Amino acid sequence: MDSHQLTALVVGDDRMLRIIHGKMLNSVGVKNQVVQNGKEAIHLHLSAQTFDLILIDMDMPIMNGIQAIKELRSLGICSIIVGVSARCMESHIQEFMEARLDDYFEKPLNIAKLTSFIHKI
Amino acid sequence: MDGMVPLQKQLLDYTASLFQEGYLDDQFNQLQELQDESNPDFVVEVVTLFFEDADRLLNELSKALVQESIDFRRLDAHVHQLKGSSSSIGAQRVQRVCISFRNCCQEQNIEGCLKSLQQVKHEYSLVKTKLETLFKMEEEVVAGRG
């Protein structure tokens, strides 16, 4: 799939990371939208918007990444979901995978990792 | 025209020194790579957000540590945020002090937390000054070209 056709949703409560990840996605030709938390991400999907890729911060307060992903999957959302987290111990990774994440990256993301991932989609 | 070369060299040398001395890591390079003609002030904008976040969080941390009953979970949450922000712009030394600060929060070590707060304030002050100097030098180079 050509990267210029891809769309992405960036979900995160940290405004710096939202800006940085949004810009990184732009730089690899992925059109993207940005929301501040899991509830807004779910709301977008309930209003029939879909995305090829969802890049979600796993460490959000209120509704964390795992809760948001479980809810999105229960809505039948089949987008590729990639988590970004400061915590990448074995136990956390297992928890992410059980929530049906497709992949995860340690924060902060870098352009090389993102480019490599996008090219695999 | 000749005056530009020394300025540019100064800027390059100064930038290199920030990496050599550990103030910045590769994440700062990532931000610079993302800067382009459509967003020529991207790095300054993101770093300014970092300064705002850090000022707020350090204020919260200072207030939290003078409470009669210290809420270590809340303290840890603030330090976690500061660690995240600093790593997002590549402020390596600040990030490292935040890691040891978090350990003190998790151990509920008040003395350790107080010491860590002083260290993180010190490192933040240093990197802030150095980044502000860097941006000023960049402005002077651009002005020199114009």
mmCIF file of C-alpha atoms in Angstrom:
data_model
loop_
_atom_site.group_PDB
_atom_site.id
_atom_site.type_symbol
_atom_site.label_atom_id
_atom_site.label_comp_id
_atom_site.label_asym_id
_atom_site.label_seq_id
_atom_site.Cartn_x
_atom_site.Cartn_y
_atom_site.Cartn_z
ATOM 1 C CA MET A 1 0.000 0.000 0.000
ATOM 2 C CA ASP A 2 1.445 3.439 -0.935
ATOM 3 C CA SER A 3 1.993 5.608 2.121
ATOM 4 C CA HIS A 4 0.217 8.594 0.532
ATOM 5 C CA GLN A 5 -3.039 6.611 0.651
ATOM 6 C CA LEU A 6 -2.821 5.873 4.346
ATOM 7 C CA THR A 7 -4.752 7.719 7.023
ATOM 8 C CA ALA A 8 -3.940 7.727 10.705
ATOM 9 C CA LEU A 9 -5.378 8.789 14.027
ATOM 10 C CA VAL A 10 -2.961 9.987 16.705
ATOM 11 C CA VAL A 11 -4.312 9.543 20.230
ATOM 12 C CA GLY A 12 -2.526 11.030 23.222
ATOM 13 C CA ASP A 13 -2.889 13.401 26.146
ATOM 14 C CA ASP A 14 0.622 14.839 25.761
ATOM 15 C CA ARG A 15 0.361 17.772 23.351
ATOM 16 C CA MET A 16 4.071 17.696 22.495
ATOM 17 C CA LEU A 17 3.859 14.055 21.479
ATOM 18 C CA ARG A 18 0.675 14.680 19.515
ATOM 19 C CA ILE A 19 2.453 17.388 17.531
ATOM 20 C CA ILE A 20 5.641 15.366 17.059
ATOM 21 C CA HIS A 21 3.900 12.151 16.043
ATOM 22 C CA GLY A 22 1.511 14.045 13.749
ATOM 23 C CA LYS A 23 4.464 15.741 12.052
ATOM 24 C CA MET A 24 6.316 12.439 11.739
ATOM 25 C CA LEU A 25 3.312 10.880 10.038
ATOM 26 C CA ASN A 26 3.056 13.891 7.693
ATOM 27 C CA SER A 27 6.731 13.489 6.834
ATOM 28 C CA VAL A 28 6.132 9.911 5.635
ATOM 29 C CA GLY A 29 3.064 10.952 3.661
ATOM 30 C CA VAL A 30 0.378 9.711 6.052
ATOM 31 C CA LYS A 31 -2.638 12.018 6.373
ATOM 32 C CA ASN A 32 -3.586 12.206 10.043
ATOM 33 C CA GLN A 33 -5.922 13.550 12.695
ATOM 34 C CA VAL A 34 -5.102 14.118 16.306
ATOM 35 C CA VAL A 35 -7.241 13.598 19.432
ATOM 36 C CA GLN A 36 -6.450 14.023 23.101
ATOM 37 C CA ASN A 37 -7.787 10.843 24.650
ATOM 38 C CA GLY A 38 -9.367 7.431 24.178
ATOM 39 C CA LYS A 39 -12.920 8.761 24.534
ATOM 40 C CA GLU A 40 -12.441 11.186 21.622
ATOM 41 C CA ALA A 41 -10.964 8.358 19.551
ATOM 42 C CA ILE A 42 -14.033 6.220 20.219
ATOM 43 C CA HIS A 43 -16.353 9.135 19.488
ATOM 44 C CA LEU A 44 -14.718 9.643 16.068
ATOM 45 C CA HIS A 45 -15.225 5.994 15.217
ATOM 46 C CA LEU A 46 -18.838 6.122 16.390
ATOM 47 C CA SER A 47 -19.348 8.969 13.908
ATOM 48 C CA ALA A 48 -18.252 6.514 11.181
ATOM 49 C CA GLN A 49 -14.722 7.793 10.636
ATOM 50 C CA THR A 50 -12.148 5.133 9.957
ATOM 51 C CA PHE A 51 -8.388 5.137 9.774
ATOM 52 C CA ASP A 52 -5.827 2.720 8.393
ATOM 53 C CA LEU A 53 -3.608 3.243 11.421
ATOM 54 C CA ILE A 54 -4.222 4.295 15.001
ATOM 55 C CA LEU A 55 -1.158 5.471 16.914
ATOM 56 C CA ILE A 56 -2.107 5.484 20.575
ATOM 57 C CA ASP A 57 -0.307 6.509 23.731
ATOM 58 C CA MET A 58 -0.637 3.662 26.214
ATOM 59 C CA ASP A 59 0.011 5.844 29.253
ATOM 60 C CA MET A 60 -2.968 8.218 29.193
ATOM 61 C CA PRO A 61 -4.884 9.038 32.377
ATOM 62 C CA ILE A 62 -8.696 8.656 32.594
ATOM 63 C CA MET A 63 -8.991 6.052 29.813
ATOM 64 C CA ASN A 64 -5.601 4.452 29.224
ATOM 65 C CA GLY A 65 -4.484 2.963 25.923
ATOM 66 C CA ILE A 66 -5.448 -0.608 26.821
ATOM 67 C CA GLN A 67 -9.001 0.369 27.768
ATOM 68 C CA ALA A 68 -9.375 2.465 24.620
ATOM 69 C CA ILE A 69 -8.103 -0.326 22.389
ATOM 70 C CA LYS A 70 -10.403 -2.925 23.963
ATOM 71 C CA GLU A 71 -13.328 -0.633 23.357
ATOM 72 C CA LEU A 72 -12.302 0.092 19.775
ATOM 73 C CA ARG A 73 -11.905 -3.627 19.051
ATOM 74 C CA SER A 74 -15.291 -4.336 20.625
ATOM 75 C CA LEU A 75 -16.765 -1.842 18.132
ATOM 76 C CA GLY A 76 -15.330 -4.005 15.375
ATOM 77 C CA ILE A 77 -12.529 -1.601 14.473
ATOM 78 C CA CYS A 78 -9.970 -3.489 12.392
ATOM 79 C CA SER A 79 -7.449 -0.654 11.933
ATOM 80 C CA ILE A 80 -3.809 -1.363 12.576
ATOM 81 C CA ILE A 81 -3.313 -0.199 16.136
ATOM 82 C CA VAL A 82 0.159 0.700 17.321
ATOM 83 C CA GLY A 83 0.816 1.641 20.917
ATOM 84 C CA VAL A 84 3.553 3.950 22.122
ATOM 85 C CA SER A 85 4.627 3.564 25.695
ATOM 86 C CA ALA A 86 7.353 4.557 28.109
ATOM 87 C CA ARG A 87 6.963 1.096 29.648
ATOM 88 C CA CYS A 88 8.241 -1.818 27.622
ATOM 89 C CA MET A 89 8.829 -4.588 30.127
ATOM 90 C CA GLU A 90 7.769 -8.135 29.272
ATOM 91 C CA SER A 91 4.629 -7.902 31.429
ATOM 92 C CA HIS A 92 3.528 -4.680 29.747
ATOM 93 C CA ILE A 93 4.126 -6.074 26.265
ATOM 94 C CA GLN A 94 2.000 -9.093 27.104
ATOM 95 C CA GLU A 95 -0.763 -6.816 28.342
ATOM 96 C CA PHE A 96 -0.590 -4.788 25.116
ATOM 97 C CA MET A 97 -0.817 -7.894 22.958
ATOM 98 C CA GLU A 98 -3.745 -9.265 24.958
ATOM 99 C CA ALA A 99 -5.549 -6.002 24.211
ATOM 100 C CA ARG A 100 -5.058 -6.878 20.505
ATOM 101 C CA LEU A 101 -2.503 -4.226 19.692
ATOM 102 C CA ASP A 102 -0.764 -4.895 16.380
ATOM 103 C CA ASP A 103 2.568 -3.463 17.452
ATOM 104 C CA TYR A 104 4.103 -1.122 19.971
ATOM 105 C CA PHE A 105 7.011 1.276 20.136
ATOM 106 C CA GLU A 106 8.871 2.751 23.018
ATOM 107 C CA LYS A 107 8.362 6.500 23.430
ATOM 108 C CA PRO A 108 9.413 8.687 21.771
ATOM 109 C CA LEU A 109 8.961 7.392 18.274
ATOM 110 C CA ASN A 110 11.647 8.126 15.720
ATOM 111 C CA ILE A 111 11.316 8.699 11.994
ATOM 112 C CA ALA A 112 13.326 5.612 10.989
ATOM 113 C CA LYS A 113 11.162 3.238 13.057
ATOM 114 C CA LEU A 114 7.955 4.837 11.805
ATOM 115 C CA THR A 115 9.079 4.791 8.151
ATOM 116 C CA SER A 116 10.085 1.149 8.421
ATOM 117 C CA PHE A 117 6.727 0.290 9.966
ATOM 118 C CA ILE A 118 4.687 2.238 7.385
ATOM 119 C CA HIS A 119 6.482 0.476 4.542
ATOM 120 C CA LYS A 120 5.436 -2.881 5.969
ATOM 121 C CA ILE A 121 1.734 -1.945 5.916
ATOM 122 C CA MET B 1 29.203 37.816 3.619
ATOM 123 C CA ASP B 2 32.536 36.861 5.252
ATOM 124 C CA GLY B 3 31.031 37.413 8.700
ATOM 125 C CA MET B 4 28.579 34.561 8.099
ATOM 126 C CA VAL B 5 31.143 31.792 8.120
ATOM 127 C CA PRO B 6 32.393 32.323 11.693
ATOM 128 C CA LEU B 7 28.776 32.576 12.910
ATOM 129 C CA GLN B 8 27.795 29.364 11.182
ATOM 130 C CA LYS B 9 30.869 27.591 12.499
ATOM 131 C CA GLN B 10 30.125 28.870 15.989
ATOM 132 C CA LEU B 11 26.587 27.516 15.679
ATOM 133 C CA LEU B 12 27.783 24.117 14.459
ATOM 134 C CA ASP B 13 30.388 23.882 17.209
ATOM 135 C CA TYR B 14 27.922 24.954 19.865
ATOM 136 C CA THR B 15 25.320 22.448 18.690
ATOM 137 C CA ALA B 16 27.927 19.674 18.668
ATOM 138 C CA SER B 17 28.971 20.567 22.213
ATOM 139 C CA LEU B 18 25.392 20.163 23.450
ATOM 140 C CA PHE B 19 25.407 16.576 22.214
ATOM 141 C CA GLN B 20 28.940 15.845 23.413
ATOM 142 C CA GLU B 21 28.153 17.133 26.912
ATOM 143 C CA GLY B 22 24.994 15.045 27.040
ATOM 144 C CA TYR B 23 22.493 17.883 27.193
ATOM 145 C CA LEU B 24 20.806 16.658 24.031
ATOM 146 C CA ASP B 25 20.406 13.255 22.424
ATOM 147 C CA ASP B 26 19.292 11.966 19.033
ATOM 148 C CA GLN B 27 15.650 12.863 19.649
ATOM 149 C CA PHE B 28 16.618 16.526 19.140
ATOM 150 C CA ASN B 29 17.997 15.544 15.723
ATOM 151 C CA GLN B 30 14.603 13.966 14.994
ATOM 152 C CA LEU B 31 12.901 17.290 15.662
ATOM 153 C CA GLN B 32 15.349 19.098 13.391
ATOM 154 C CA GLU B 33 14.690 16.551 10.639
ATOM 155 C CA LEU B 34 10.976 17.286 10.892
ATOM 156 C CA GLN B 35 11.500 21.032 10.427
ATOM 157 C CA ASP B 36 10.917 22.168 6.862
ATOM 158 C CA GLU B 37 9.843 25.166 4.796
ATOM 159 C CA SER B 38 6.170 24.576 5.628
ATOM 160 C CA ASN B 39 7.016 24.701 9.333
ATOM 161 C CA PRO B 40 10.325 26.569 9.721
ATOM 162 C CA ASP B 41 9.877 27.167 13.459
ATOM 163 C CA PHE B 42 8.905 23.629 14.362
ATOM 164 C CA VAL B 43 11.815 22.982 16.727
ATOM 165 C CA VAL B 44 11.372 26.284 18.571
ATOM 166 C CA GLU B 45 7.623 25.662 18.877
ATOM 167 C CA VAL B 46 8.038 22.178 20.313
ATOM 168 C CA VAL B 47 10.828 23.216 22.671
ATOM 169 C CA THR B 48 8.713 26.159 23.845
ATOM 170 C CA LEU B 49 5.963 23.686 24.721
ATOM 171 C CA PHE B 50 8.534 21.704 26.670
ATOM 172 C CA PHE B 51 9.538 24.829 28.614
ATOM 173 C CA GLU B 52 5.883 25.530 29.449
ATOM 174 C CA ASP B 53 5.250 21.933 30.536
ATOM 175 C CA ALA B 54 8.461 21.782 32.568
ATOM 176 C CA ASP B 55 7.805 25.092 34.340
ATOM 177 C CA ARG B 56 4.328 23.935 35.296
ATOM 178 C CA LEU B 57 5.462 20.476 36.418
ATOM 179 C CA LEU B 58 8.394 21.776 38.470
ATOM 180 C CA ASN B 59 6.017 24.167 40.182
ATOM 181 C CA GLU B 60 3.638 21.270 40.953
ATOM 182 C CA LEU B 61 6.515 19.163 42.240
ATOM 183 C CA SER B 62 7.766 21.932 44.506
ATOM 184 C CA LYS B 63 4.283 22.422 45.970
ATOM 185 C CA ALA B 64 3.753 18.674 46.394
ATOM 186 C CA LEU B 65 6.970 18.241 48.351
ATOM 187 C CA VAL B 66 6.099 20.844 50.982
ATOM 188 C CA GLN B 67 2.781 19.226 51.847
ATOM 189 C CA GLU B 68 2.386 17.763 55.325
ATOM 190 C CA SER B 69 1.332 14.473 53.851
ATOM 191 C CA ILE B 70 3.139 13.827 50.582
ATOM 192 C CA ASP B 71 1.163 12.095 47.855
ATOM 193 C CA PHE B 72 3.943 10.021 46.276
ATOM 194 C CA ARG B 73 1.702 8.651 43.548
ATOM 195 C CA ARG B 74 0.834 12.160 42.396
ATOM 196 C CA LEU B 75 4.475 13.150 42.681
ATOM 197 C CA ASP B 76 5.485 10.155 40.581
ATOM 198 C CA ALA B 77 2.852 11.013 37.988
ATOM 199 C CA HIS B 78 4.276 14.541 37.592
ATOM 200 C CA VAL B 79 7.837 13.230 37.330
ATOM 201 C CA HIS B 80 6.665 10.672 34.766
ATOM 202 C CA GLN B 81 5.205 13.490 32.691
ATOM 203 C CA LEU B 82 8.379 15.522 32.943
ATOM 204 C CA LYS B 83 10.436 12.503 31.962
ATOM 205 C CA GLY B 84 8.206 12.028 28.931
ATOM 206 C CA SER B 85 8.392 15.662 27.864
ATOM 207 C CA SER B 86 12.142 15.844 28.267
ATOM 208 C CA SER B 87 12.673 12.643 26.289
ATOM 209 C CA SER B 88 10.408 13.979 23.524
ATOM 210 C CA ILE B 89 12.791 16.842 22.811
ATOM 211 C CA GLY B 90 15.977 14.964 23.590
ATOM 212 C CA ALA B 91 16.790 16.706 26.885
ATOM 213 C CA GLN B 92 18.824 13.728 27.999
ATOM 214 C CA ARG B 93 20.195 14.961 31.324
ATOM 215 C CA VAL B 94 16.777 16.095 32.510
ATOM 216 C CA GLN B 95 15.335 12.736 31.508
ATOM 217 C CA ARG B 96 18.042 10.858 33.428
ATOM 218 C CA VAL B 97 17.488 12.805 36.620
ATOM 219 C CA CYS B 98 13.754 12.127 36.272
ATOM 220 C CA ILE B 99 14.477 8.389 36.207
ATOM 221 C CA SER B 100 16.250 8.510 39.576
ATOM 222 C CA PHE B 101 13.573 10.897 40.864
ATOM 223 C CA ARG B 102 10.917 8.307 40.025
ATOM 224 C CA ASN B 103 12.857 5.676 41.966
ATOM 225 C CA CYS B 104 12.786 7.940 45.019
ATOM 226 C CA CYS B 105 9.030 8.494 44.589
ATOM 227 C CA GLN B 106 8.414 4.761 44.367
ATOM 228 C CA GLU B 107 10.541 4.167 47.487
ATOM 229 C CA GLN B 108 8.697 7.061 49.214
ATOM 230 C CA ASN B 109 12.098 8.498 50.033
ATOM 231 C CA ILE B 110 11.416 12.142 50.954
ATOM 232 C CA GLU B 111 15.074 13.175 51.229
ATOM 233 C CA GLY B 112 15.813 11.523 47.902
ATOM 234 C CA CYS B 113 12.865 13.301 46.295
ATOM 235 C CA LEU B 114 13.946 16.681 47.625
ATOM 236 C CA LYS B 115 17.471 16.136 46.350
ATOM 237 C CA SER B 116 16.162 14.928 42.994
ATOM 238 C CA LEU B 117 13.948 17.971 42.658
ATOM 239 C CA GLN B 118 16.965 20.232 43.095
ATOM 240 C CA GLN B 119 18.899 18.196 40.544
ATOM 241 C CA VAL B 120 16.119 18.269 37.978
ATOM 242 C CA LYS B 121 15.641 22.015 38.450
ATOM 243 C CA HIS B 122 19.373 22.488 37.946
ATOM 244 C CA GLU B 123 19.524 20.346 34.807
ATOM 245 C CA TYR B 124 16.410 21.949 33.391
ATOM 246 C CA SER B 125 17.798 25.430 33.995
ATOM 247 C CA LEU B 126 21.024 24.479 32.213
ATOM 248 C CA VAL B 127 19.364 22.946 29.153
ATOM 249 C CA LYS B 128 16.887 25.803 28.911
ATOM 250 C CA THR B 129 19.683 28.354 28.869
ATOM 251 C CA LYS B 130 21.642 26.360 26.327
ATOM 252 C CA LEU B 131 18.658 25.900 24.005
ATOM 253 C CA GLU B 132 17.788 29.582 24.226
ATOM 254 C CA THR B 133 21.378 30.403 23.295
ATOM 255 C CA LEU B 134 21.197 27.936 20.402
ATOM 256 C CA PHE B 135 18.016 29.501 19.047
ATOM 257 C CA LYS B 136 19.489 32.994 19.356
ATOM 258 C CA MET B 137 22.554 31.901 17.411
ATOM 259 C CA GLU B 138 20.338 30.369 14.731
ATOM 260 C CA GLU B 139 18.438 33.661 14.439
ATOM 261 C CA GLU B 140 21.701 35.540 14.020
ATOM 262 C CA VAL B 141 22.826 33.178 11.263
ATOM 263 C CA VAL B 142 19.513 33.603 9.444
ATOM 264 C CA ALA B 143 19.666 37.387 9.891
ATOM 265 C CA GLY B 144 23.202 37.347 8.549
ATOM 266 C CA ARG B 145 22.032 35.570 5.406
ATOM 267 C CA GLY B 146 19.196 38.026 4.875
#
